[in-house]
CSV table of C-alpha atoms and ligand atoms in Angstrom, one decimal:
chain,number,residue,atom,x,y,z
A,262,MET,CA,5.0,-15.7,12.8
A,263,HIS,CA,4.9,-13.0,10.2
A,264,THR,CA,8.2,-12.1,8.5
A,265,LEU,CA,9.5,-8.9,6.8
A,266,PRO,CA,9.4,-9.7,3.0
A,267,ASP,CA,12.5,-8.9,1.0
A,268,LEU,CA,12.3,-5.9,-1.3
A,269,PRO,CA,12.1,-7.3,-4.8
A,270,TYR,CA,14.7,-4.7,-5.9
A,271,ASP,CA,17.5,-2.6,-4.6
A,272,PHE,CA,16.9,0.5,-2.3
A,273,SER,CA,18.0,2.8,-5.2
A,274,ALA,CA,15.8,1.0,-7.7
A,275,LEU,CA,13.0,3.5,-7.6
A,276,GLU,CA,15.2,6.7,-8.0
A,277,PRO,CA,14.5,9.4,-8.7
A,278,SER,CA,10.9,9.0,-7.7
A,279,ILE,CA,11.8,7.6,-4.3
A,280,ASP,CA,15.3,7.9,-3.0
A,281,ALA,CA,17.4,5.0,-1.6
A,282,ARG,CA,17.7,6.4,2.0
A,283,THR,CA,13.9,6.7,2.3
A,284,MET,CA,13.4,3.1,1.0
A,285,GLU,CA,16.1,1.7,3.4
A,286,ILE,CA,14.4,3.3,6.5
A,287,HIS,CA,11.0,2.8,5.2
A,288,HIS,CA,11.5,-1.1,4.7
A,289,GLY,CA,14.1,-1.8,7.3
A,290,LYS,CA,12.8,0.3,10.2
A,291,HIS,CA,9.1,1.1,9.6
A,292,HIS,CA,7.9,-2.0,8.0
A,293,ASN,CA,10.0,-4.1,10.1
A,294,ALA,CA,8.7,-2.6,13.2
A,295,TYR,CA,5.0,-3.3,12.1
A,296,VAL,CA,6.0,-7.0,11.7
A,297,THR,CA,7.7,-7.2,15.1
A,298,LYS,CA,4.8,-5.5,17.0
A,299,LEU,CA,2.2,-7.5,15.0
A,300,ASN,CA,3.8,-10.9,16.2
A,301,GLU,CA,4.1,-9.5,19.7
A,302,ALA,CA,0.3,-8.6,19.7
A,303,LEU,CA,-0.7,-12.0,18.1
A,304,ASP,CA,1.4,-13.8,20.8
A,305,ALA,CA,-0.3,-11.8,23.5
A,306,ALA,CA,-3.7,-12.6,22.0
A,307,GLY,CA,-3.2,-16.4,21.9
A,308,GLY,CA,-5.7,-18.7,20.1
A,309,ASP,CA,-5.1,-19.5,16.4
A,310,LEU,CA,-5.0,-15.9,15.0
A,311,GLY,CA,-1.3,-16.5,14.4
A,312,SER,CA,-2.0,-19.1,11.8
A,313,LEU,CA,-4.1,-16.7,9.6
A,314,ASP,CA,-2.3,-15.1,6.7
A,315,ILE,CA,-2.2,-11.3,6.7
A,316,THR,CA,-5.0,-10.8,4.3
A,317,ALA,CA,-7.4,-13.1,6.2
A,318,LEU,CA,-6.4,-11.3,9.5
A,319,CYS,CA,-7.1,-7.9,8.1
A,320,LYS,CA,-10.7,-9.2,7.2
A,321,ARG,CA,-11.1,-10.6,10.7
A,322,LEU,CA,-10.2,-7.9,13.1
A,323,ASP,CA,-13.4,-8.5,15.0
A,324,SER,CA,-12.2,-11.9,16.1
A,325,VAL,CA,-9.1,-10.3,17.8
A,326,PRO,CA,-9.4,-9.9,21.5
A,327,GLU,CA,-10.2,-6.3,22.4
A,328,ALA,CA,-7.0,-5.8,24.3
A,329,GLN,CA,-5.0,-6.6,21.2
A,330,ARG,CA,-7.3,-5.4,18.5
A,331,GLY,CA,-5.8,-1.9,18.2
A,332,ALA,CA,-2.3,-3.1,17.9
A,333,VAL,CA,-3.3,-5.8,15.4
A,334,ARG,CA,-5.2,-3.3,13.3
A,335,ASN,CA,-2.3,-0.8,13.2
A,336,ASN,CA,0.6,-3.2,12.8
A,337,GLY,CA,-1.2,-6.0,10.8
A,338,GLY,CA,-2.5,-3.2,8.5
A,339,GLY,CA,1.0,-1.8,8.3
A,340,HIS,CA,2.4,-5.2,7.3
A,341,PHE,CA,-0.3,-5.8,4.6
A,342,ASN,CA,-0.1,-2.4,3.3
A,343,HIS,CA,3.7,-2.2,2.9
A,344,SER,CA,4.0,-5.7,1.5
A,345,LEU,CA,1.5,-4.7,-1.2
A,346,PHE,CA,3.2,-1.2,-1.7
A,347,TRP,CA,6.7,-2.7,-2.4
A,348,SER,CA,5.1,-5.2,-4.9
A,349,VAL,CA,3.3,-2.7,-7.1
A,350,MET,CA,6.5,-0.8,-7.7
A,351,SER,CA,9.4,-1.7,-9.9
A,352,HIS,CA,12.6,-0.1,-11.4
A,353,GLY,CA,11.5,2.3,-14.1
A,354,GLY,CA,7.9,1.2,-13.8
A,355,ASN,CA,6.2,-1.3,-15.9
A,356,THR,CA,3.6,-0.3,-18.4
A,357,GLU,CA,2.4,-3.8,-19.1
A,358,LEU,CA,-1.3,-3.2,-18.4
A,359,SER,CA,-3.6,-6.2,-19.2
A,360,ALA,CA,-6.4,-5.8,-21.6
A,361,ASP,CA,-8.9,-6.6,-18.9
A,362,LEU,CA,-7.5,-3.9,-16.5
A,363,LYS,CA,-7.3,-1.3,-19.3
A,364,ALA,CA,-11.0,-2.0,-20.1
A,365,ALA,CA,-12.0,-1.8,-16.5
A,366,ILE,CA,-10.1,1.5,-16.0
A,367,ASP,CA,-11.7,2.9,-19.2
A,368,SER,CA,-15.2,1.8,-17.9
A,369,ALA,CA,-14.8,3.1,-14.3
A,370,PHE,CA,-12.9,6.3,-14.9
A,371,GLY,CA,-12.9,7.0,-18.6
A,372,GLY,CA,-9.2,6.3,-19.0
A,373,MET,CA,-5.8,6.4,-17.2
A,374,ASP,CA,-5.4,10.1,-17.0
A,375,SER,CA,-8.8,10.3,-15.1
A,376,LEU,CA,-7.8,7.5,-12.8
A,377,ARG,CA,-4.5,9.3,-12.0
A,378,GLU,CA,-6.4,12.4,-11.2
A,379,LYS,CA,-8.9,10.8,-9.1
A,380,PHE,CA,-6.4,8.6,-7.3
A,381,GLY,CA,-4.0,11.6,-6.9
A,382,THR,CA,-6.7,13.7,-5.3
A,383,ALA,CA,-7.8,11.0,-2.9
A,384,ALA,CA,-4.1,10.5,-1.8
A,385,ALA,CA,-3.2,14.1,-1.6
A,386,THR,CA,-6.3,15.1,0.4
A,387,ARG,CA,-6.1,12.3,2.9
A,388,PHE,CA,-5.5,14.4,6.0
A,389,GLY,CA,-2.6,13.4,8.2
A,390,SER,CA,-1.2,9.9,7.6
A,391,GLY,CA,-2.8,7.3,5.5
A,392,TRP,CA,-3.0,5.5,2.0
A,393,GLY,CA,-4.6,6.0,-1.3
A,394,TRP,CA,-6.0,2.9,-2.9
A,395,LEU,CA,-7.4,1.4,-6.2
A,396,VAL,CA,-9.7,-1.4,-5.2
A,397,VAL,CA,-12.0,-4.0,-6.8
A,398,LYS,CA,-15.4,-4.3,-5.4
A,399,ASP,CA,-18.1,-6.5,-6.9
A,400,GLY,CA,-15.9,-6.8,-10.0
A,401,LYS,CA,-15.6,-3.0,-10.5
A,402,LEU,CA,-12.8,-0.6,-9.9
A,403,ALA,CA,-13.0,2.3,-7.3
A,404,VAL,CA,-10.7,4.8,-5.8
A,405,THR,CA,-10.6,5.4,-2.0
A,406,SER,CA,-8.3,6.2,0.9
A,407,THR,CA,-7.9,5.1,4.4
A,408,PRO,CA,-6.4,6.8,7.5
A,409,ASN,CA,-3.4,5.5,9.6
A,410,GLN,CA,-2.6,1.8,8.5
A,411,ASP,CA,-6.2,0.9,7.8
A,412,ASN,CA,-7.1,-0.7,4.5
A,413,PRO,CA,-10.1,-1.5,2.4
A,414,LEU,CA,-10.1,-5.2,3.5
A,415,MET,CA,-10.9,-4.1,7.1
A,416,ASP,CA,-14.3,-2.6,6.3
A,417,GLY,CA,-15.1,-4.8,3.2
A,418,SER,CA,-14.9,-1.8,0.9
A,419,GLY,CA,-12.9,-3.7,-1.6
A,420,THR,CA,-9.8,-5.6,-2.5
A,421,PRO,CA,-6.8,-3.4,-2.9
A,422,ILE,CA,-4.8,-3.9,-6.2
A,423,LEU,CA,-2.8,-0.6,-6.0
A,424,GLY,CA,-1.7,1.3,-2.9
A,425,LEU,CA,0.2,4.5,-2.2
A,426,ASP,CA,1.7,5.3,1.3
A,427,VAL,CA,1.1,9.0,2.0
A,428,TRP,CA,2.6,8.9,5.5
A,429,GLU,CA,5.3,11.5,5.8
A,430,HIS,CA,7.9,8.9,6.4
A,431,ALA,CA,7.3,7.7,2.8
A,432,TYR,CA,8.5,10.9,1.2
A,433,TYR,CA,9.6,13.6,3.7
A,434,LEU,CA,13.4,13.2,3.2
A,435,HIS,CA,13.2,14.1,-0.5
A,436,TYR,CA,10.0,16.0,-0.8
A,437,GLN,CA,9.4,17.5,2.7
A,438,ASN,CA,5.9,18.9,2.6
A,439,ARG,CA,5.4,18.5,-1.2
A,440,ARG,CA,3.1,15.4,-1.1
A,441,PRO,CA,1.6,16.2,-4.5
A,442,ASP,CA,5.1,16.2,-6.2
A,443,TYR,CA,5.7,12.7,-4.6
A,444,ILE,CA,2.4,11.4,-5.9
A,445,LYS,CA,3.1,12.7,-9.4
A,446,ALA,CA,6.6,11.2,-9.5
A,447,TRP,CA,5.3,7.8,-8.1
A,448,TRP,CA,3.4,7.1,-11.2
A,449,ASP,CA,6.7,6.6,-13.0
A,450,VAL,CA,7.5,3.5,-10.8
A,451,VAL,CA,4.1,1.8,-10.8
A,452,ASN,CA,4.3,-1.9,-11.8
A,453,TRP,CA,1.3,-2.3,-13.9
A,454,LYS,CA,2.0,-5.8,-14.7
A,455,GLU,CA,1.7,-6.7,-11.1
A,456,VAL,CA,-1.5,-4.5,-10.6
A,457,SER,CA,-2.9,-6.4,-13.5
A,458,ARG,CA,-2.1,-9.7,-12.0
A,459,ARG,CA,-3.8,-8.6,-8.7
A,460,PHE,CA,-6.8,-7.3,-10.7
A,461,SER,CA,-7.4,-10.7,-12.3
A,462,GLU,CA,-6.9,-12.4,-9.0
A,463,ALA,CA,-9.4,-10.1,-7.2
A,464,ARG,CA,-12.0,-10.6,-9.9
B,297,MN3,MN1,5.0,3.5,5.4
């Protein structure tokens, strides 16, 4: 059984970038529903799929029976993506970037400003609902985006180390249609210490 992870901070911890009410609904309603529906789909699928952790499950969607594959993709993706999302943010952000990650960002993008620009463009131009990602692929960094609750694990396009939810439910209460403003404010709460940890793990 998959379970909803606790938020590692209070609902209000990410203000003013993300308001408390949005965090409360996003974690308690949206993420919770993905976990519930994922468990229901795995239960219906039977077999030993339920024993896989969420990362392994996202990489093995082809082994899910066709009748449940869509539900596992959407809700398993939703569970993985949101679990990562909560962990890569913190109160006031955390600028503790490892030397290795800094060097990789400089090498891949020419610096943090260029990474922000490229990532911001990918997230802002993702049509409809989806995610912006910073991934590690063959030891190198790349920026990408996915629709719906898909993620880069599913098609082998990389190991995500930073992700941004650009579904309207992630920002609409405070920002309405101003997705670029949400993206800009979000950088203030990114937990680079955790992104650095994920980078060294992915490599
Ligand atoms: Mn969401």
